Short mmCIF file of C-alpha atoms and ligand atoms in Angstrom, two decimals:
data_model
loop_
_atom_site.label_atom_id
_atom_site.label_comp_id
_atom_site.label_asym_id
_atom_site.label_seq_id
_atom_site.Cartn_x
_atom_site.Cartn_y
_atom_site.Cartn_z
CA UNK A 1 49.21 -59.53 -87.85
CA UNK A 2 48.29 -59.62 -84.11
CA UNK A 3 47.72 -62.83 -82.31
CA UNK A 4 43.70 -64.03 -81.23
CA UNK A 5 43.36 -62.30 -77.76
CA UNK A 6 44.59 -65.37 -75.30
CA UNK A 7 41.64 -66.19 -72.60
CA UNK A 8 44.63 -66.48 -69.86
CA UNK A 9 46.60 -63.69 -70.78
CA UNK A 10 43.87 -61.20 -72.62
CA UNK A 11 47.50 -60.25 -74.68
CA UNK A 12 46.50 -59.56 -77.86
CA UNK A 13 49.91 -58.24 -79.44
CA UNK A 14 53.39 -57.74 -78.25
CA UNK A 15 54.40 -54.56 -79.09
CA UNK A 16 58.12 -53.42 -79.29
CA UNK A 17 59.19 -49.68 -78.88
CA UNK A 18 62.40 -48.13 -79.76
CA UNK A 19 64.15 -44.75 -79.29
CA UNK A 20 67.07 -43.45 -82.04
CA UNK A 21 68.91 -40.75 -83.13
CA UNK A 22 69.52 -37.36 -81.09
CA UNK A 23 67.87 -38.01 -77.77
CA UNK A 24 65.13 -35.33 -76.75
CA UNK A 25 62.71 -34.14 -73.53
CA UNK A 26 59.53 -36.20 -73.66
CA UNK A 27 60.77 -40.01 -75.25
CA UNK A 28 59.67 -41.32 -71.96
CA UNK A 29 56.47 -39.70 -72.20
CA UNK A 30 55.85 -41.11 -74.92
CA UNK A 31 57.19 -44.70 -73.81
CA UNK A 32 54.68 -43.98 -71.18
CA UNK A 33 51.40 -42.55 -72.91
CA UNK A 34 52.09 -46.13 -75.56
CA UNK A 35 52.43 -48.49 -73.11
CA UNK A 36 49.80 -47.32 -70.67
CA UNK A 37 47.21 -46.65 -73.81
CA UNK A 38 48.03 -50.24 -75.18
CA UNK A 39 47.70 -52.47 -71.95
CA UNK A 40 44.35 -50.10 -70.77
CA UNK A 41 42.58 -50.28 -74.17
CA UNK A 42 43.76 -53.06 -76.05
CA UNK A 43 45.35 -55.66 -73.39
CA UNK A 44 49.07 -55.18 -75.78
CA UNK A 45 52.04 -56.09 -73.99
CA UNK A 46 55.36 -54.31 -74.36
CA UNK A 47 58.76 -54.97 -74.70
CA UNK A 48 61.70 -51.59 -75.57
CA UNK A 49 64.78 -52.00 -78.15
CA UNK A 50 67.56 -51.03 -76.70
CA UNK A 51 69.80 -48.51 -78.18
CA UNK A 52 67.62 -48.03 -81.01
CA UNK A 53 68.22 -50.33 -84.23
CA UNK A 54 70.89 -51.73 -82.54
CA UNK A 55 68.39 -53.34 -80.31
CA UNK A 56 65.98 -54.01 -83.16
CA UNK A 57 68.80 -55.88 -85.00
CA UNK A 58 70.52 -57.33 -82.38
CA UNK A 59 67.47 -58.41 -80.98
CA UNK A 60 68.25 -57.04 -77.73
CA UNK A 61 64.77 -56.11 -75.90
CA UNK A 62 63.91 -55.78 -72.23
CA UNK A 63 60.17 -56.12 -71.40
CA UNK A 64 58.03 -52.86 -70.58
CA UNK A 65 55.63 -53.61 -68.19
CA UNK A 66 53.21 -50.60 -66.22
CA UNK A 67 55.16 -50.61 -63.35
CA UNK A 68 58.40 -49.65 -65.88
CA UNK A 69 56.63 -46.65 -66.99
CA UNK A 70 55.49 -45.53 -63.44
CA UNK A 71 56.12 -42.15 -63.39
CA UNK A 72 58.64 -41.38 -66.43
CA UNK A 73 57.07 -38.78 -68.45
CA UNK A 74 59.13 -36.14 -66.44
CA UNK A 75 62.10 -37.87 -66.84
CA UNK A 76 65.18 -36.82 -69.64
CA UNK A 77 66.40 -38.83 -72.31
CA UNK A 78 64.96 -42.47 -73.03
CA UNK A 79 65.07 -45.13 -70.12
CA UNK A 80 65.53 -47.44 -73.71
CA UNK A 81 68.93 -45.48 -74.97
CA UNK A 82 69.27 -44.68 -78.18
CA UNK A 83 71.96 -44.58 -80.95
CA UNK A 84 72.39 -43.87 -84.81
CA UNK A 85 72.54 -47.21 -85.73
CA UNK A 86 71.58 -47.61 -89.17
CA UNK A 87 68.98 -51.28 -89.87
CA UNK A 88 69.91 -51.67 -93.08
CA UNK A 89 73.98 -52.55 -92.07
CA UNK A 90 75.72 -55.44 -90.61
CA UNK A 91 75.09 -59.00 -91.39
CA UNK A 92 71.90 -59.09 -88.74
CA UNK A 93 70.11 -55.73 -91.00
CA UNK A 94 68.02 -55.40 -93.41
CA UNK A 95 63.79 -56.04 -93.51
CA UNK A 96 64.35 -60.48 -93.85
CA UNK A 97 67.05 -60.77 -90.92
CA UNK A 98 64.83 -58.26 -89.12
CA UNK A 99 61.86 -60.24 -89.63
CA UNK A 100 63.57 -63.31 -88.25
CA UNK A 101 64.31 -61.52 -84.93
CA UNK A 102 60.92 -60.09 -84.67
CA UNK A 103 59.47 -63.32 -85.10
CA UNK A 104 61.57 -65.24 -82.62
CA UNK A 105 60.89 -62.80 -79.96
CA UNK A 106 56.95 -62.99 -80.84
CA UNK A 107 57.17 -59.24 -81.30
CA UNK A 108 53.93 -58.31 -83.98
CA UNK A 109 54.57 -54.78 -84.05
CA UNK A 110 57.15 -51.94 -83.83
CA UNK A 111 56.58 -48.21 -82.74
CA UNK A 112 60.02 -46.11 -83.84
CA UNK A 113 60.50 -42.84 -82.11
CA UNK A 114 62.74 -40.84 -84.23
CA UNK A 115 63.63 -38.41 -86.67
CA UNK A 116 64.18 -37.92 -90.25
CA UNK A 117 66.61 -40.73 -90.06
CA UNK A 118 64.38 -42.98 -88.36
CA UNK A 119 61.53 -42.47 -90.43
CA UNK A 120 63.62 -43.19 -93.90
CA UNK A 121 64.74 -46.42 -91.99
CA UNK A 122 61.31 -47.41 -90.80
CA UNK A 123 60.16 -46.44 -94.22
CA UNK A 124 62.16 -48.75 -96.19
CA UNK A 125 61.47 -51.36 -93.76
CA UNK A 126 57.79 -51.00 -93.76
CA UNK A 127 58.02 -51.08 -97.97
CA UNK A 128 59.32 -54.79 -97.51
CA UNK A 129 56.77 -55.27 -95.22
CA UNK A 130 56.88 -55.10 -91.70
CA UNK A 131 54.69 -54.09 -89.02
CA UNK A 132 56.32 -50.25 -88.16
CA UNK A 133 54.57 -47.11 -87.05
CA UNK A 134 56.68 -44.05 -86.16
CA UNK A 135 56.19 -41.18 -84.00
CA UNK A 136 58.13 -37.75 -84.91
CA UNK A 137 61.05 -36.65 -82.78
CA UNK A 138 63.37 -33.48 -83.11
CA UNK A 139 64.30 -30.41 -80.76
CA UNK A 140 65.15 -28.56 -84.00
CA UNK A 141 61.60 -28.62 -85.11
CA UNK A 142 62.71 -29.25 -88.58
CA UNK A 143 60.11 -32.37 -89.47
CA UNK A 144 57.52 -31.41 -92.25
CA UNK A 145 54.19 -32.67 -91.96
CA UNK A 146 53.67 -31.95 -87.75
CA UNK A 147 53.56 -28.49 -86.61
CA UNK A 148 55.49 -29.11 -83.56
CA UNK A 149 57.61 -31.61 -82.13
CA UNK A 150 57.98 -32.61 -79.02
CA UNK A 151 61.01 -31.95 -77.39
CA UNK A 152 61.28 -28.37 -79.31
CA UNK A 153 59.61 -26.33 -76.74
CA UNK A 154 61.44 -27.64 -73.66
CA UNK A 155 64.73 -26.81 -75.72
CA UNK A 156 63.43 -23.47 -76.45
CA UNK A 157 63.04 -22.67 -72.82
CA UNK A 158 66.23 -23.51 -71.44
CA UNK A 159 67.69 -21.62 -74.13
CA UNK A 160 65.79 -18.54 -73.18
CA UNK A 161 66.16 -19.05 -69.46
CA UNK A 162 70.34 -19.06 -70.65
CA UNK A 163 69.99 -15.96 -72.80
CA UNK A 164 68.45 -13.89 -69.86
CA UNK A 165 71.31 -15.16 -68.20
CA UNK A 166 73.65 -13.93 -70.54
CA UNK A 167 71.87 -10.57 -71.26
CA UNK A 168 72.07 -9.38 -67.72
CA UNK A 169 76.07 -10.28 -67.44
CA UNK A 170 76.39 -8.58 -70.91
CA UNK A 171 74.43 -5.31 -69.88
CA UNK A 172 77.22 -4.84 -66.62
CA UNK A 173 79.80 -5.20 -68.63
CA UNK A 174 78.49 -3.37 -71.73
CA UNK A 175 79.48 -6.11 -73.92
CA UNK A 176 78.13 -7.95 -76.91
CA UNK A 177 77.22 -11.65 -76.24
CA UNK A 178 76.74 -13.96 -78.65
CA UNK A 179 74.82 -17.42 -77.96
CA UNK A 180 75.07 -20.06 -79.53
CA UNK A 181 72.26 -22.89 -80.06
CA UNK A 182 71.09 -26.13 -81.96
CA UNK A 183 69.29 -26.01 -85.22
CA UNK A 184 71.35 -28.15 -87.78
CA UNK A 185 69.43 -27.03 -91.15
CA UNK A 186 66.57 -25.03 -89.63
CA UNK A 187 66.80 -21.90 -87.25
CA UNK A 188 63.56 -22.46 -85.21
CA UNK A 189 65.00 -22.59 -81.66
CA UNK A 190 67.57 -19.51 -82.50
CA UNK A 191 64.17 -17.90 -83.80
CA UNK A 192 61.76 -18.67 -81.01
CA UNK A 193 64.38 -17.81 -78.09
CA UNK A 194 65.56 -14.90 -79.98
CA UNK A 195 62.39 -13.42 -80.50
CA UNK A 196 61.16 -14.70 -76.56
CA UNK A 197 64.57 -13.13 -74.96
CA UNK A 198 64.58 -9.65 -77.44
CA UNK A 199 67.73 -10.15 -79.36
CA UNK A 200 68.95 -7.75 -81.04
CA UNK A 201 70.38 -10.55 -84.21
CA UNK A 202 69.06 -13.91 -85.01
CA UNK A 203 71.22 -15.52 -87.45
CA UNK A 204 70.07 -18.78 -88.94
CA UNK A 205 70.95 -21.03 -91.20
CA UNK A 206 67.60 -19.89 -93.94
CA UNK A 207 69.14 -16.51 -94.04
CA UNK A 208 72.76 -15.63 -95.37
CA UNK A 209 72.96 -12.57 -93.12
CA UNK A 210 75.91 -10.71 -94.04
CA UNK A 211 78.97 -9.54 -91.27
CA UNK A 212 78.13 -6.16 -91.99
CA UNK A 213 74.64 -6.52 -91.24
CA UNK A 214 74.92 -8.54 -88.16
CA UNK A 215 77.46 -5.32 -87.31
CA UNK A 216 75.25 -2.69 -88.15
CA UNK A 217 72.29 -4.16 -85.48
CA UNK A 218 74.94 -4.20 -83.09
CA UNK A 219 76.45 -1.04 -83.43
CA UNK A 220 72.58 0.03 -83.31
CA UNK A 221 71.78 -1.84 -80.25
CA UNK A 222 74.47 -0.24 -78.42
CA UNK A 223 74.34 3.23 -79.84
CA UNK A 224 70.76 3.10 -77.40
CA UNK A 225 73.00 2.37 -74.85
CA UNK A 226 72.31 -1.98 -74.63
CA UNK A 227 74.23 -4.19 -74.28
CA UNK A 228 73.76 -6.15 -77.87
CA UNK A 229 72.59 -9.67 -77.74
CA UNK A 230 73.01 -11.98 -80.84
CA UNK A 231 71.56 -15.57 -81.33
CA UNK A 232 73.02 -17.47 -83.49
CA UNK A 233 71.90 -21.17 -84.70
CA UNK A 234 75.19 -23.51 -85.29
CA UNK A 235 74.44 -24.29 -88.86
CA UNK A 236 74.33 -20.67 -89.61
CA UNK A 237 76.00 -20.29 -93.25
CA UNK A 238 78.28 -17.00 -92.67
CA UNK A 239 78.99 -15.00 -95.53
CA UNK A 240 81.49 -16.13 -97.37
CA UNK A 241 81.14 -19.72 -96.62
CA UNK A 242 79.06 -22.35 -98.17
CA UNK A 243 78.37 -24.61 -95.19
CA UNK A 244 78.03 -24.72 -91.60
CA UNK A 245 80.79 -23.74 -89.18
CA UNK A 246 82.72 -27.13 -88.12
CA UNK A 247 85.98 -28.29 -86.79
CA UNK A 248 85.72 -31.11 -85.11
CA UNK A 249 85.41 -33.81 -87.42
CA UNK A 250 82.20 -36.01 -88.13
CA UNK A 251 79.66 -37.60 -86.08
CA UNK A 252 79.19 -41.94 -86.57
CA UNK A 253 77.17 -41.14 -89.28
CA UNK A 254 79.88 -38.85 -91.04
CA UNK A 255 77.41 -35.43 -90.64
CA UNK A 256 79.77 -33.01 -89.63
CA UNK A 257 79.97 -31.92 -86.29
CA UNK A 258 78.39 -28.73 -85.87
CA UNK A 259 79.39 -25.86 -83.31
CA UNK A 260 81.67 -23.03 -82.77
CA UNK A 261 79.55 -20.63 -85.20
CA UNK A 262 79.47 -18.44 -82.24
CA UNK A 263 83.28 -17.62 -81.22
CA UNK A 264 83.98 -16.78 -84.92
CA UNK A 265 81.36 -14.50 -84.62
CA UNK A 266 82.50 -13.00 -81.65
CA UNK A 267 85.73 -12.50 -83.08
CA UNK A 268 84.65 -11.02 -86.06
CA UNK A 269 81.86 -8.71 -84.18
CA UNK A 270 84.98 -7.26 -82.16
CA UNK A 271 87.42 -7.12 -84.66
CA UNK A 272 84.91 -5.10 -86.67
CA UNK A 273 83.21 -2.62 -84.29
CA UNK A 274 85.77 -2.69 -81.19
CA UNK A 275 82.65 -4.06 -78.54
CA UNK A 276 84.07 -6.43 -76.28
CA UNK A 277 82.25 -9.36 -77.38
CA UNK A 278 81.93 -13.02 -75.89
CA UNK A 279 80.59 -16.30 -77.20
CA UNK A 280 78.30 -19.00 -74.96
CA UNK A 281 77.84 -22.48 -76.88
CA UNK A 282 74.48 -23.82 -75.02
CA UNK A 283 74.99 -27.38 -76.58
CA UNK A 284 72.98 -30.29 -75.22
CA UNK A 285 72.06 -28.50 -71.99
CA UNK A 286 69.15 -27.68 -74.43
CA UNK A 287 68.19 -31.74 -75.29
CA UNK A 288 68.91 -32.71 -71.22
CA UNK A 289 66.66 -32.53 -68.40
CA UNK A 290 63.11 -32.48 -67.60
CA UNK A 291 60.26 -32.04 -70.42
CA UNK A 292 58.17 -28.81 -70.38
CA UNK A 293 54.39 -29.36 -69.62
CA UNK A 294 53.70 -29.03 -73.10
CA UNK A 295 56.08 -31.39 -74.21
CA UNK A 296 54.74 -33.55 -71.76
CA UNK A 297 51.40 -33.36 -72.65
CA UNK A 298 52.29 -33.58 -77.30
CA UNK A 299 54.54 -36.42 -76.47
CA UNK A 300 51.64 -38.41 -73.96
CA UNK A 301 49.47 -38.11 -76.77
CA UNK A 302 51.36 -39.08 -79.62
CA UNK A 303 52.67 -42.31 -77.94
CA UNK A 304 49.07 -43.20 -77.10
CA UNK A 305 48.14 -42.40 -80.69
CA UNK A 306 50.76 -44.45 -81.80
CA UNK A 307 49.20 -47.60 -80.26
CA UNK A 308 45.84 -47.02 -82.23
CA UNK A 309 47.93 -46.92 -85.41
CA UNK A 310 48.90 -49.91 -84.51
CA UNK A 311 45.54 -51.36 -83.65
CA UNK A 312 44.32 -50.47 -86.62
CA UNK A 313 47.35 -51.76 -88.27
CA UNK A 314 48.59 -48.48 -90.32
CA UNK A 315 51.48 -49.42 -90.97
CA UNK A 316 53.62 -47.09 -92.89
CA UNK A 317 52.78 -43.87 -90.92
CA UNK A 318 53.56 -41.30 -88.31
CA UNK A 319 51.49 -39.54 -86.11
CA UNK A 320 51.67 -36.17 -86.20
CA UNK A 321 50.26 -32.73 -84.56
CA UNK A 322 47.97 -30.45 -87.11
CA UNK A 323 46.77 -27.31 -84.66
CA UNK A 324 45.81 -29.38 -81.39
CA UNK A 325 44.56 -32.62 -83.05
CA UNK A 326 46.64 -35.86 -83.49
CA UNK A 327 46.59 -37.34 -87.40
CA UNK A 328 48.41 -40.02 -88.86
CA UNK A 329 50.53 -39.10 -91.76
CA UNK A 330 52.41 -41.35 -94.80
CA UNK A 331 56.36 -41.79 -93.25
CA UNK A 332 56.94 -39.82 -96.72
CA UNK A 333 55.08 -37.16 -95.67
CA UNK A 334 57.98 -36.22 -93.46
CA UNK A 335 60.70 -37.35 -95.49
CA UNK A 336 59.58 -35.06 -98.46
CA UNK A 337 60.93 -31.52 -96.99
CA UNK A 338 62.72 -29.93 -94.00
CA UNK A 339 59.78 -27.45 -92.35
CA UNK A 340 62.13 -24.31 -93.10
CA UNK A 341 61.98 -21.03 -91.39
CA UNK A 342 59.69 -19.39 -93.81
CA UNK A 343 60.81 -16.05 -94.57
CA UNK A 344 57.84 -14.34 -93.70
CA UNK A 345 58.80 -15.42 -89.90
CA UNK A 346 62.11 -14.18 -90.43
CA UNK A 347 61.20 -10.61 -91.43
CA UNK A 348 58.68 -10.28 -88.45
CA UNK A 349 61.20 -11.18 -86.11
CA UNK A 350 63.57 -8.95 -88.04
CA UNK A 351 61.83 -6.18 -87.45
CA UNK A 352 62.71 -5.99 -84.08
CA UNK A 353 66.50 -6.50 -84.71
CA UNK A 354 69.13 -3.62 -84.08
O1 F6P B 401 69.17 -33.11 -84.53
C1 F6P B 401 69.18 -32.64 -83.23
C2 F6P B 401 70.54 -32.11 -82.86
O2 F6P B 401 70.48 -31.69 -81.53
C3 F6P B 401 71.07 -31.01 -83.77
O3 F6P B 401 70.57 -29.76 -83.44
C4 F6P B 401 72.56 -31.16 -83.56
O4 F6P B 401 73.30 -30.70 -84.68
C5 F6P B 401 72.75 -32.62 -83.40
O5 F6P B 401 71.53 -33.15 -82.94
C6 F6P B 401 73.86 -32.95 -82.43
O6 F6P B 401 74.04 -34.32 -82.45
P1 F6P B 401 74.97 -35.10 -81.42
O7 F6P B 401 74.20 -35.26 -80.15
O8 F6P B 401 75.21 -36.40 -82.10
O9 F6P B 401 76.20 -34.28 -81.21
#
């Protein structure tokens, strides 16, 4: 419920944008493509949560005018911060408390940028009835009802650019090298910069590849005389196991930290075939630094599509991409299942394995 446009001011709704969860190339694009879309075409003003729903609930804002945005869509991570603070806990959560905040900071209307997380927050919230439309945000790729998000392909290039790296130190020293990247239930970045850098394994967490297959491509891959190259996702299920790789506790939401998949490979790949093998964990080099063009470009558009959600006051839904168009989908939509590897990619990749 937007103010009457104000003959001074021409504002005709105060807008309030917030980043969460795992941060990711293009948030500030999308900070950008919002707030520039909103004051152009609809006079909005802006203010950003900090920190997420931290900011939301603590009613901790700082105002976004142009001049903020100047120039941020090539910038990493979120000038807002973000955090996995969870609305619905602490004595200032929950939709009425919420409200209260909103309404003392004259805030109408709230764009969360976030993931599966964020969504199911933003969904419960928008149930009891506040003003919330979300855009999608995940390197892993992993959120149904967009093709793509942003963030995904910028991740996937570093992590190529790092397995070329690897491949040529591996091929001098005719060893094995394993790397390691995100992908926490899906195996889209192992896939895509697997298939991009010509692994000779992709191991994700879809697929229950056994040891002795993983050993058999290798012994293959260097039986033509290369030096093998396996990429492995970190919540890769190895045989034998029936979760993830992790020891090193839980994150603040009590997931378990993932990572290390890749040395217990490496072990296990020696151990088994006698190839000198070593293990590279890429980590968040993959979520830091600059946004690819095309990251730049999906994330401009969904944050300006996000402000005509708002405008037309669809409350309740995303935006997502569906081949090069932007739609707006139900937050359930994306809630409903994790976009899997479907197994059809797996065996066309597969095929080039060994
Ligand atoms: O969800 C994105 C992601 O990068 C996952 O691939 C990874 O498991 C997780 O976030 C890492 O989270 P954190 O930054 O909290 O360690």
């Amino acid at each position: 419920m937007g103010r009457e446009p104000d003959e001074s001011t021409h504002i005709t709704m105060r807008i309030g944008i917030l980043t969460s969860g795992g941060d990711c190339p293009g948030l500030n694009a999308v900070i950008r493509g919002a707030v520039l879309n909103g004051i152009k075409s609809h006079h909005h003003e802006f203010v950003g949560f900090l920190d997420g729903w931290r900011g939301v609930v603590e009613g901790d804002v700082v105002d976004l005018p142009r001049e903020r945005v100047r120039g941020i869509s090539k910038q990493g991570g979120t000038i807002l911060g973000t955090s996995r603070t969870n609305p619905f806990d602490g004595e200032n959560g929950g939709p009425e408390r919420i409200q209260q905040t909103l309404d003392r900071l004259g805030i109408d209307a709230v764009i969360a940028i976030g993931g599966e997380g964020t969504l199911a927050g933003a969904k419960r919230l928008t149930d009891a009835g506040l003003n919330i439309v979300g855009v999608p945000k995940t390197i892993d790729n992993d959120l149904d009802a967009t093709d793509y998000t942003f963030g995904f392909d910028t991740a996937v290039a570093i992590a190529t650019e790092a397995i070329d790296r690897l491949r040529t130190t591996g091929e001098s020293h005719h060893r094995c090298m394993v790397a390691e990247v995100m992908g926490r239930h899906v195996g889209w970045i192992a896939l895509h910069c697997g298939m991009a850098a010509g692994a000779h394994a992709i191991l994700i967490p879809e697929q229950h590849t056994t040891m002795e297959q993983i050993n058999a491509w290798v012994l293959e891959a260097r039986d033509r005389g290369r030096a093998p190259l396996v990429v492995v996702a970190e919540g890769f299920v190895p045989e034998g196991s029936e979760e993830a790789y992790s020891d090193r506790g839980h994150d603040s939401v009590g997931r378990p930290r993932l990572g290390g998949i890749g040395d217990q490979l490496a072990y296990r790949i020696e151990a088994d075939t006698g190839i000198e093998t070593r293990a590279t964990v890429l980590g968040h080099i993959q979520r830091g630094g600059v946004p690819s063009a095309f990251d730049r470009v999906l994330a401009t558009r969904l944050g300006m599509a996000s402000v005509d959600a708002v405008e037309e006051k669809a409350w309740g839904n995303m935006v997502a991409l569906r081949g090069t168009n932007i739609h707006r989908v139900p937050f359930q939509a994306a809630l409903n299942n994790l976009k899997r590897v479907p197994q059809q990619r797996y065996d066309e990749a597969s095929l080039l394995f060994g």
